mmCIF file of C-alpha atoms in Angstrom:
data_model
loop_
_atom_site.group_PDB
_atom_site.id
_atom_site.type_symbol
_atom_site.label_atom_id
_atom_site.label_comp_id
_atom_site.label_asym_id
_atom_site.label_seq_id
_atom_site.Cartn_x
_atom_site.Cartn_y
_atom_site.Cartn_z
ATOM 1 C CA UNK A 244 40.749 -80.068 251.338
ATOM 2 C CA UNK A 245 43.994 -80.586 253.032
ATOM 3 C CA UNK A 246 45.354 -79.113 255.899
ATOM 4 C CA UNK A 247 48.142 -76.287 256.972
ATOM 5 C CA UNK A 248 50.051 -75.938 259.285
ATOM 6 C CA UNK A 249 47.876 -72.848 260.589
ATOM 7 C CA UNK A 250 44.887 -75.388 261.276
ATOM 8 C CA UNK A 251 46.464 -77.310 263.695
ATOM 9 C CA UNK A 252 48.083 -74.920 265.044
ATOM 10 C CA UNK A 253 44.885 -73.710 266.295
ATOM 11 C CA UNK A 254 45.034 -74.147 269.445
ATOM 12 C CA UNK A 255 48.591 -73.265 269.996
ATOM 13 C CA UNK A 256 48.457 -69.840 268.346
ATOM 14 C CA UNK A 257 48.550 -67.541 271.077
ATOM 15 C CA UNK A 258 51.481 -69.051 272.608
ATOM 16 C CA UNK A 259 53.416 -69.724 269.260
ATOM 17 C CA UNK A 260 53.508 -66.171 268.627
ATOM 18 C CA UNK A 261 54.920 -65.844 272.188
ATOM 19 C CA UNK A 262 57.192 -67.439 271.689
ATOM 20 C CA UNK A 263 57.955 -66.023 268.322
ATOM 21 C CA UNK A 264 58.201 -63.142 270.584
ATOM 22 C CA UNK A 265 60.117 -65.023 273.555
ATOM 23 C CA UNK A 266 62.707 -66.219 271.350
ATOM 24 C CA UNK A 267 64.005 -62.973 269.482
ATOM 25 C CA UNK A 268 64.416 -61.872 272.855
ATOM 26 C CA UNK A 269 66.689 -64.578 273.204
ATOM 27 C CA UNK A 270 69.003 -64.103 269.819
ATOM 28 C CA UNK A 271 69.737 -60.973 270.708
ATOM 29 C CA UNK A 272 73.037 -59.944 271.079
ATOM 30 C CA UNK A 273 75.260 -56.384 271.850
ATOM 31 C CA UNK A 274 77.327 -57.041 269.466
ATOM 32 C CA UNK A 275 76.498 -55.492 265.947
ATOM 33 C CA UNK A 276 77.775 -58.301 263.462
ATOM 34 C CA UNK A 277 76.332 -60.979 266.011
ATOM 35 C CA UNK A 278 72.822 -59.291 265.680
ATOM 36 C CA UNK A 279 72.345 -59.227 262.502
ATOM 37 C CA UNK A 280 72.971 -62.749 261.824
ATOM 38 C CA UNK A 281 70.923 -63.721 264.548
ATOM 39 C CA UNK A 282 68.183 -61.050 262.844
ATOM 40 C CA UNK A 283 68.749 -63.258 259.474
ATOM 41 C CA UNK A 284 68.360 -66.921 260.579
ATOM 42 C CA UNK A 285 65.282 -65.739 262.901
ATOM 43 C CA UNK A 286 64.021 -64.125 259.749
ATOM 44 C CA UNK A 287 64.577 -67.227 257.612
ATOM 45 C CA UNK A 288 62.640 -69.619 259.726
ATOM 46 C CA UNK A 289 60.693 -72.419 258.413
ATOM 47 C CA UNK A 290 57.783 -74.276 259.692
ATOM 48 C CA UNK A 291 58.350 -74.395 263.534
ATOM 49 C CA UNK A 292 57.303 -77.609 263.871
ATOM 50 C CA UNK A 293 59.497 -78.512 266.704
ATOM 51 C CA UNK A 294 58.185 -76.022 269.081
ATOM 52 C CA UNK A 295 54.805 -77.342 268.105
ATOM 53 C CA UNK A 296 55.432 -80.333 269.465
ATOM 54 C CA UNK A 297 56.643 -79.420 272.642
ATOM 55 C CA UNK A 298 54.139 -76.959 272.442
ATOM 56 C CA UNK A 299 51.463 -79.615 271.876
ATOM 57 C CA UNK A 300 52.027 -82.308 273.769
ATOM 58 C CA UNK A 301 52.785 -79.995 276.592
ATOM 59 C CA UNK A 302 48.886 -79.471 276.091
ATOM 60 C CA UNK A 303 48.591 -83.413 275.956
ATOM 61 C CA UNK A 304 50.221 -84.150 279.364
ATOM 62 C CA UNK A 305 49.304 -80.901 280.843
ATOM 63 C CA UNK A 306 49.836 -77.308 281.330
ATOM 64 C CA UNK A 307 51.629 -74.533 279.430
ATOM 65 C CA UNK A 308 54.286 -73.360 281.166
ATOM 66 C CA UNK A 309 57.429 -71.332 281.283
ATOM 67 C CA UNK A 310 59.127 -73.527 280.867
ATOM 68 C CA UNK A 311 57.627 -75.409 278.059
ATOM 69 C CA UNK A 312 58.596 -71.759 276.217
ATOM 70 C CA UNK A 313 62.224 -72.052 277.444
ATOM 71 C CA UNK A 314 62.461 -75.943 276.859
ATOM 72 C CA UNK A 315 61.220 -74.810 273.389
ATOM 73 C CA UNK A 316 64.079 -72.732 272.810
ATOM 74 C CA UNK A 317 66.685 -74.812 274.092
ATOM 75 C CA UNK A 318 65.448 -76.896 271.220
ATOM 76 C CA UNK A 319 65.669 -74.384 268.662
ATOM 77 C CA UNK A 320 68.689 -72.856 269.747
ATOM 78 C CA UNK A 321 70.430 -76.132 269.840
ATOM 79 C CA UNK A 322 68.911 -77.487 266.308
ATOM 80 C CA UNK A 323 69.769 -74.437 264.849
ATOM 81 C CA UNK A 324 73.116 -73.803 266.407
ATOM 82 C CA UNK A 325 74.249 -77.890 264.332
ATOM 83 C CA UNK A 326 72.314 -76.399 261.635
ATOM 84 C CA UNK A 327 75.015 -73.698 261.116
ATOM 85 C CA UNK A 328 77.593 -76.304 262.086
ATOM 86 C CA UNK A 329 76.607 -78.775 259.305
ATOM 87 C CA UNK A 330 75.761 -76.750 256.416
ATOM 88 C CA UNK A 331 80.288 -76.088 257.340
ATOM 89 C CA UNK A 332 80.642 -79.093 256.996
ATOM 90 C CA UNK A 333 79.013 -80.052 253.842
ATOM 91 C CA UNK A 334 80.544 -76.583 252.608
ATOM 92 C CA UNK A 335 76.669 -76.012 251.870
ATOM 93 C CA UNK A 336 75.535 -72.705 250.454
ATOM 94 C CA UNK A 337 71.892 -72.562 250.847
ATOM 95 C CA UNK A 338 69.583 -73.281 253.583
ATOM 96 C CA UNK A 339 65.385 -73.918 252.683
ATOM 97 C CA UNK A 340 65.669 -71.267 249.781
ATOM 98 C CA UNK A 341 68.587 -69.078 251.406
ATOM 99 C CA UNK A 342 71.713 -68.383 251.303
ATOM 100 C CA UNK A 343 73.566 -70.116 254.778
ATOM 101 C CA UNK A 344 75.421 -68.301 257.278
ATOM 102 C CA UNK A 345 78.631 -69.684 256.005
ATOM 103 C CA UNK A 346 77.934 -68.457 252.179
ATOM 104 C CA UNK A 347 77.034 -65.156 253.718
ATOM 105 C CA UNK A 348 80.115 -64.176 256.280
ATOM 106 C CA UNK A 349 82.151 -67.335 256.285
ATOM 107 C CA UNK A 350 82.822 -70.482 257.547
ATOM 108 C CA UNK A 351 85.183 -68.754 261.053
ATOM 109 C CA UNK A 352 81.606 -66.670 261.326
ATOM 110 C CA UNK A 353 79.258 -69.056 260.929
ATOM 111 C CA UNK A 354 81.546 -71.718 263.203
ATOM 112 C CA UNK A 355 81.140 -68.702 265.681
ATOM 113 C CA UNK A 356 77.175 -68.055 265.439
ATOM 114 C CA UNK A 357 76.587 -71.364 265.878
ATOM 115 C CA UNK A 358 79.256 -72.029 269.049
ATOM 116 C CA UNK A 359 77.613 -68.753 269.898
ATOM 117 C CA UNK A 360 73.890 -70.270 270.127
ATOM 118 C CA UNK A 361 74.919 -73.362 272.386
ATOM 119 C CA UNK A 362 76.070 -70.795 274.551
ATOM 120 C CA UNK A 363 73.216 -69.492 274.451
ATOM 121 C CA UNK A 364 70.390 -72.480 275.325
ATOM 122 C CA UNK A 365 73.125 -73.880 277.226
ATOM 123 C CA UNK A 366 72.551 -70.784 279.615
ATOM 124 C CA UNK A 367 68.891 -70.018 279.294
ATOM 125 C CA UNK A 368 68.681 -73.812 280.850
ATOM 126 C CA UNK A 369 71.216 -73.339 283.843
ATOM 127 C CA UNK A 370 70.416 -70.022 284.685
ATOM 128 C CA UNK A 371 66.474 -70.910 285.424
ATOM 129 C CA UNK A 372 67.526 -74.030 286.463
ATOM 130 C CA UNK A 373 66.394 -76.341 283.734
ATOM 131 C CA UNK A 374 68.271 -79.266 283.812
ATOM 132 C CA UNK A 375 66.679 -81.906 283.273
ATOM 133 C CA UNK A 376 65.341 -80.223 279.784
ATOM 134 C CA UNK A 377 69.373 -79.254 279.345
ATOM 135 C CA UNK A 378 69.937 -83.888 279.830
ATOM 136 C CA UNK A 379 67.280 -84.582 277.576
ATOM 137 C CA UNK A 380 68.540 -81.925 274.723
ATOM 138 C CA UNK A 381 71.791 -82.349 274.969
ATOM 139 C CA UNK A 382 71.814 -86.036 275.374
ATOM 140 C CA UNK A 383 69.393 -85.665 271.293
ATOM 141 C CA UNK A 384 72.854 -83.718 270.434
ATOM 142 C CA UNK A 385 75.387 -85.916 270.719
ATOM 143 C CA UNK A 386 73.124 -88.830 269.054
ATOM 144 C CA UNK A 387 72.647 -86.292 266.053
ATOM 145 C CA UNK A 388 76.011 -86.343 265.980
ATOM 146 C CA UNK A 389 77.207 -90.099 266.223
ATOM 147 C CA UNK A 390 74.453 -90.762 264.275
ATOM 148 C CA UNK A 391 75.738 -88.015 261.585
ATOM 149 C CA UNK A 392 79.270 -89.756 261.846
ATOM 150 C CA UNK A 393 78.199 -93.050 261.447
ATOM 151 C CA UNK A 394 76.207 -92.169 258.226
ATOM 152 C CA UNK A 395 79.658 -90.671 256.716
ATOM 153 C CA UNK A 396 81.380 -93.730 258.020
ATOM 154 C CA UNK A 397 78.956 -96.262 256.073
ATOM 155 C CA UNK A 398 78.490 -94.178 252.810
ATOM 156 C CA UNK A 399 82.376 -94.787 252.109
ATOM 157 C CA UNK A 400 81.868 -98.645 253.178
ATOM 158 C CA UNK A 401 77.869 -98.926 250.883
ATOM 159 C CA UNK A 402 77.843 -101.705 253.773
ATOM 160 C CA UNK A 403 74.490 -100.481 255.074
ATOM 161 C CA UNK A 404 72.416 -103.084 256.179
ATOM 162 C CA UNK A 405 68.567 -102.105 257.660
ATOM 163 C CA UNK A 406 69.390 -102.350 261.204
ATOM 164 C CA UNK A 407 72.104 -99.663 260.966
ATOM 165 C CA UNK A 408 69.894 -97.394 258.486
ATOM 166 C CA UNK A 409 66.853 -97.686 261.491
ATOM 167 C CA UNK A 410 69.969 -96.736 263.614
ATOM 168 C CA UNK A 411 71.371 -94.331 261.712
ATOM 169 C CA UNK A 412 67.911 -92.111 261.040
ATOM 170 C CA UNK A 413 66.699 -92.539 264.646
ATOM 171 C CA UNK A 414 70.430 -90.609 265.694
ATOM 172 C CA UNK A 415 70.106 -88.399 263.099
ATOM 173 C CA UNK A 416 66.271 -87.414 263.206
ATOM 174 C CA UNK A 417 64.199 -89.001 265.384
ATOM 175 C CA UNK A 418 66.140 -88.622 268.294
ATOM 176 C CA UNK A 419 65.294 -84.257 268.031
ATOM 177 C CA UNK A 420 61.508 -84.968 267.342
ATOM 178 C CA UNK A 421 61.286 -87.364 270.469
ATOM 179 C CA UNK A 422 63.197 -84.609 272.351
ATOM 180 C CA UNK A 423 61.139 -82.270 271.913
ATOM 181 C CA UNK A 424 57.705 -84.230 273.031
ATOM 182 C CA UNK A 425 60.026 -85.115 276.435
ATOM 183 C CA UNK A 426 60.370 -81.922 276.746
ATOM 184 C CA UNK A 427 56.786 -80.481 276.573
ATOM 185 C CA UNK A 428 56.198 -83.454 279.096
ATOM 186 C CA UNK A 429 59.272 -82.987 281.572
ATOM 187 C CA UNK A 430 57.612 -78.912 281.162
ATOM 188 C CA UNK A 431 53.851 -80.005 282.407
ATOM 189 C CA UNK A 432 56.023 -81.554 285.847
ATOM 190 C CA UNK A 433 54.968 -85.375 284.736
ATOM 191 C CA UNK A 434 56.016 -88.500 286.092
ATOM 192 C CA UNK A 435 58.555 -90.385 284.424
ATOM 193 C CA UNK A 436 57.142 -93.163 282.253
ATOM 194 C CA UNK A 437 54.844 -90.029 280.757
ATOM 195 C CA UNK A 438 57.950 -88.097 279.749
ATOM 196 C CA UNK A 439 58.796 -92.159 277.982
ATOM 197 C CA UNK A 440 56.167 -92.788 276.530
ATOM 198 C CA UNK A 441 55.914 -89.250 275.173
ATOM 199 C CA UNK A 442 59.690 -89.895 273.758
ATOM 200 C CA UNK A 443 59.359 -92.637 272.338
ATOM 201 C CA UNK A 444 55.499 -92.060 270.284
ATOM 202 C CA UNK A 445 58.075 -88.604 269.183
ATOM 203 C CA UNK A 446 60.857 -91.521 268.092
ATOM 204 C CA UNK A 447 58.296 -93.169 266.068
ATOM 205 C CA UNK A 448 57.093 -90.031 263.918
ATOM 206 C CA UNK A 449 60.565 -89.012 263.566
ATOM 207 C CA UNK A 450 61.572 -92.286 261.700
ATOM 208 C CA UNK A 451 58.626 -91.694 260.018
ATOM 209 C CA UNK A 452 59.702 -88.019 259.496
ATOM 210 C CA UNK A 453 63.494 -89.684 257.257
ATOM 211 C CA UNK A 454 61.950 -92.641 255.580
ATOM 212 C CA UNK A 455 58.822 -89.580 254.147
ATOM 213 C CA UNK A 456 62.428 -87.222 253.310
ATOM 214 C CA UNK A 457 64.314 -91.024 251.638
ATOM 215 C CA UNK A 458 61.561 -91.308 249.348
ATOM 216 C CA UNK A 459 61.482 -87.398 247.989
ATOM 217 C CA UNK A 460 64.746 -88.694 246.791
ATOM 218 C CA UNK A 461 62.278 -90.592 243.638
ATOM 219 C CA UNK A 462 59.535 -88.463 243.685
ATOM 220 C CA UNK A 463 59.181 -85.733 241.042
ATOM 221 C CA UNK A 464 57.833 -83.360 244.034
ATOM 222 C CA UNK A 465 58.950 -79.671 244.266
ATOM 223 C CA UNK A 466 60.546 -80.785 247.659
ATOM 224 C CA UNK A 467 63.510 -77.896 248.094
ATOM 225 C CA UNK A 468 66.293 -81.105 247.224
ATOM 226 C CA UNK A 469 66.666 -81.894 243.701
ATOM 227 C CA UNK A 470 66.318 -85.352 242.403
ATOM 228 C CA UNK A 471 67.720 -88.197 243.436
ATOM 229 C CA UNK A 472 70.872 -86.221 245.815
ATOM 230 C CA UNK A 473 70.686 -88.875 248.558
ATOM 231 C CA UNK A 474 72.311 -90.809 246.087
ATOM 232 C CA UNK A 475 74.626 -88.336 244.383
ATOM 233 C CA UNK A 476 75.500 -87.834 248.781
ATOM 234 C CA UNK A 477 76.451 -91.952 248.041
ATOM 235 C CA UNK A 478 72.940 -91.840 251.172
ATOM 236 C CA UNK A 479 72.090 -95.522 251.281
ATOM 237 C CA UNK A 480 68.212 -94.860 252.025
ATOM 238 C CA UNK A 481 66.006 -97.682 252.884
ATOM 239 C CA UNK A 482 64.605 -97.999 248.554
ATOM 240 C CA UNK A 483 67.888 -98.381 247.713
ATOM 241 C CA UNK A 484 68.906 -100.878 250.401
ATOM 242 C CA UNK A 485 65.913 -103.339 250.041
ATOM 243 C CA UNK A 486 66.241 -102.802 245.388
ATOM 244 C CA UNK A 487 69.197 -104.067 246.392
ATOM 245 C CA UNK A 488 68.767 -106.986 248.502
ATOM 246 C CA UNK A 489 65.946 -108.202 246.786
ATOM 247 C CA UNK A 490 68.386 -107.927 243.518
ATOM 248 C CA UNK A 491 70.838 -110.734 241.923
ATOM 249 C CA UNK A 492 74.935 -110.515 242.657
ATOM 250 C CA UNK A 493 75.721 -108.665 239.063
ATOM 251 C CA UNK A 494 72.754 -106.174 239.697
ATOM 252 C CA UNK A 495 73.678 -105.787 242.870
ATOM 253 C CA UNK A 496 77.340 -105.159 242.818
ATOM 254 C CA UNK A 497 76.579 -103.189 239.552
ATOM 255 C CA UNK A 498 74.716 -100.612 241.216
ATOM 256 C CA UNK A 499 77.027 -100.493 244.153
ATOM 257 C CA UNK A 500 79.251 -99.189 241.691
ATOM 258 C CA UNK A 501 76.968 -96.310 240.356
ATOM 259 C CA UNK A 502 76.157 -95.042 243.668
ATOM 260 C CA UNK A 503 80.085 -94.905 243.928
ATOM 261 C CA UNK A 504 82.025 -94.196 240.986
ATOM 262 C CA UNK A 505 79.359 -92.705 239.198
ATOM 263 C CA UNK A 506 77.030 -90.285 241.460
ATOM 264 C CA UNK A 507 78.122 -87.458 239.485
ATOM 265 C CA UNK A 508 76.900 -88.441 236.369
ATOM 266 C CA UNK A 509 72.697 -88.013 236.149
ATOM 267 C CA UNK A 510 72.668 -90.142 233.567
ATOM 268 C CA UNK A 511 74.044 -93.060 235.998
ATOM 269 C CA UNK A 512 71.546 -91.556 238.912
ATOM 270 C CA UNK A 513 68.462 -92.042 237.365
ATOM 271 C CA UNK A 514 68.814 -95.619 236.038
ATOM 272 C CA UNK A 515 69.186 -95.960 240.104
ATOM 273 C CA UNK A 516 65.703 -94.150 240.209
ATOM 274 C CA UNK A 517 64.517 -97.379 238.013
ATOM 275 C CA UNK A 518 65.953 -99.907 239.717
ATOM 276 C CA UNK A 519 65.011 -98.619 243.149
ATOM 277 C CA UNK A 520 61.316 -97.783 241.550
ATOM 278 C CA UNK A 521 61.397 -101.420 239.577
ATOM 279 C CA UNK A 522 62.891 -103.487 243.016
ATOM 280 C CA UNK A 523 59.329 -102.213 244.935
ATOM 281 C CA UNK A 524 61.834 -100.017 246.635
ATOM 282 C CA UNK A 525 59.573 -97.549 247.230
ATOM 283 C CA UNK A 526 56.301 -99.063 247.460
ATOM 284 C CA UNK A 527 58.562 -101.361 251.044
ATOM 285 C CA UNK A 528 59.582 -97.927 252.503
ATOM 286 C CA UNK A 529 55.966 -96.452 252.118
ATOM 287 C CA UNK A 530 54.182 -99.361 253.931
ATOM 288 C CA UNK A 531 57.213 -99.029 257.302
ATOM 289 C CA UNK A 532 56.124 -95.279 257.437
ATOM 290 C CA UNK A 533 53.134 -95.627 257.276
ATOM 291 C CA UNK A 534 54.311 -98.755 260.212
ATOM 292 C CA UNK A 535 55.341 -96.191 262.901
ATOM 293 C CA UNK A 536 52.895 -93.842 261.895
ATOM 294 C CA UNK A 537 50.343 -96.580 263.351
ATOM 295 C CA UNK A 538 52.918 -96.972 266.186
ATOM 296 C CA UNK A 539 52.920 -93.516 267.010
ATOM 297 C CA UNK A 540 49.275 -93.013 266.763
ATOM 298 C CA UNK A 541 48.052 -95.909 268.801
ATOM 299 C CA UNK A 542 50.396 -94.437 271.601
ATOM 300 C CA UNK A 543 48.929 -91.438 271.201
ATOM 301 C CA UNK A 544 45.696 -92.402 271.295
ATOM 302 C CA UNK A 545 46.677 -93.619 275.096
ATOM 303 C CA UNK A 546 46.415 -89.896 276.231
ATOM 304 C CA UNK A 547 43.828 -87.907 277.881
ATOM 305 C CA UNK A 548 41.122 -87.239 274.510
ATOM 306 C CA UNK A 549 41.986 -82.954 274.035
ATOM 307 C CA UNK A 550 42.089 -80.541 271.677
ATOM 308 C CA UNK A 551 45.503 -80.612 271.477
ATOM 309 C CA UNK A 552 46.206 -84.663 271.091
ATOM 310 C CA UNK A 553 43.938 -83.816 268.287
ATOM 311 C CA UNK A 554 45.949 -81.507 266.642
ATOM 312 C CA UNK A 555 49.452 -83.545 267.032
ATOM 313 C CA UNK A 556 47.521 -86.700 265.069
ATOM 314 C CA UNK A 557 47.082 -84.052 262.701
ATOM 315 C CA UNK A 558 50.616 -83.248 263.290
ATOM 316 C CA UNK A 559 51.462 -86.433 262.575
ATOM 317 C CA UNK A 560 49.755 -86.459 259.179
ATOM 318 C CA UNK A 561 51.479 -83.642 257.754
ATOM 319 C CA UNK A 562 54.492 -84.536 258.222
ATOM 320 C CA UNK A 563 54.382 -87.335 255.837
ATOM 321 C CA UNK A 564 51.772 -86.557 253.457
ATOM 322 C CA UNK A 565 53.225 -83.058 253.111
ATOM 323 C CA UNK A 566 55.119 -82.177 249.554
ATOM 324 C CA UNK A 567 58.358 -80.785 250.087
#
């Protein structure tokens, strides 16, 4: 039987329940409109994978403390702020199958809500003297912004190499999971070497997570995003980069031309998907994903054996075996 989030969460079930209560309290506001929007955001939360990484890594490195709860809240507040702003930038009306904040309350309100979430996270850390946690998470937010901008710049020219692809996903996706693990470790008061090892573990998991997400673009599973959406958005992902590198000059030019000029045509998008599949792009990306997972598992095994470590192993497997 496949693992469920509840199975993985078992060693920290009580902590996650308490975190939920604390987080709801931190999202409250005296302004009625803001409180209404905060309630809406809390209700449509996802699987809570980020707080799970924080709490499990804290358990691996030592004791879960009040600082761990604040670190997990800080991650969620700042990450939610970036998502609300992202939906405005992308003019997106949906997030995880629900209406986005900007779809329901318009862009101006959404931008202000994102700013509010950001300030709540900053104040939570400053008021409690969690300056190292704030530094870890703020660095991740900066990297996410840089990664998004690098991807937008490269999408215009479609000249992404594998090295640039890895730099984009390291910044865009992996930096946040790395921050979760570093925050979890730091909240226990452990040494800087252990914090760095936790951060590197999270980064490798994050890279594998994003490659898995890229692979969904070529599959048929119901994954919460339409087939070929990355191609339509002119995103150069690992399966496509590999396939183009294997192609002859004319074929490469034809495919790049489709991505540049015909990405709204479903028939043409399917041509690109078939091209990638026939060129071994899926197998190549899957192999790369598994390599990062193996490296992450080796790092994790250098920590002492515990129920938290076992759950982290399971969480890593879950992130790459998920169907959405």
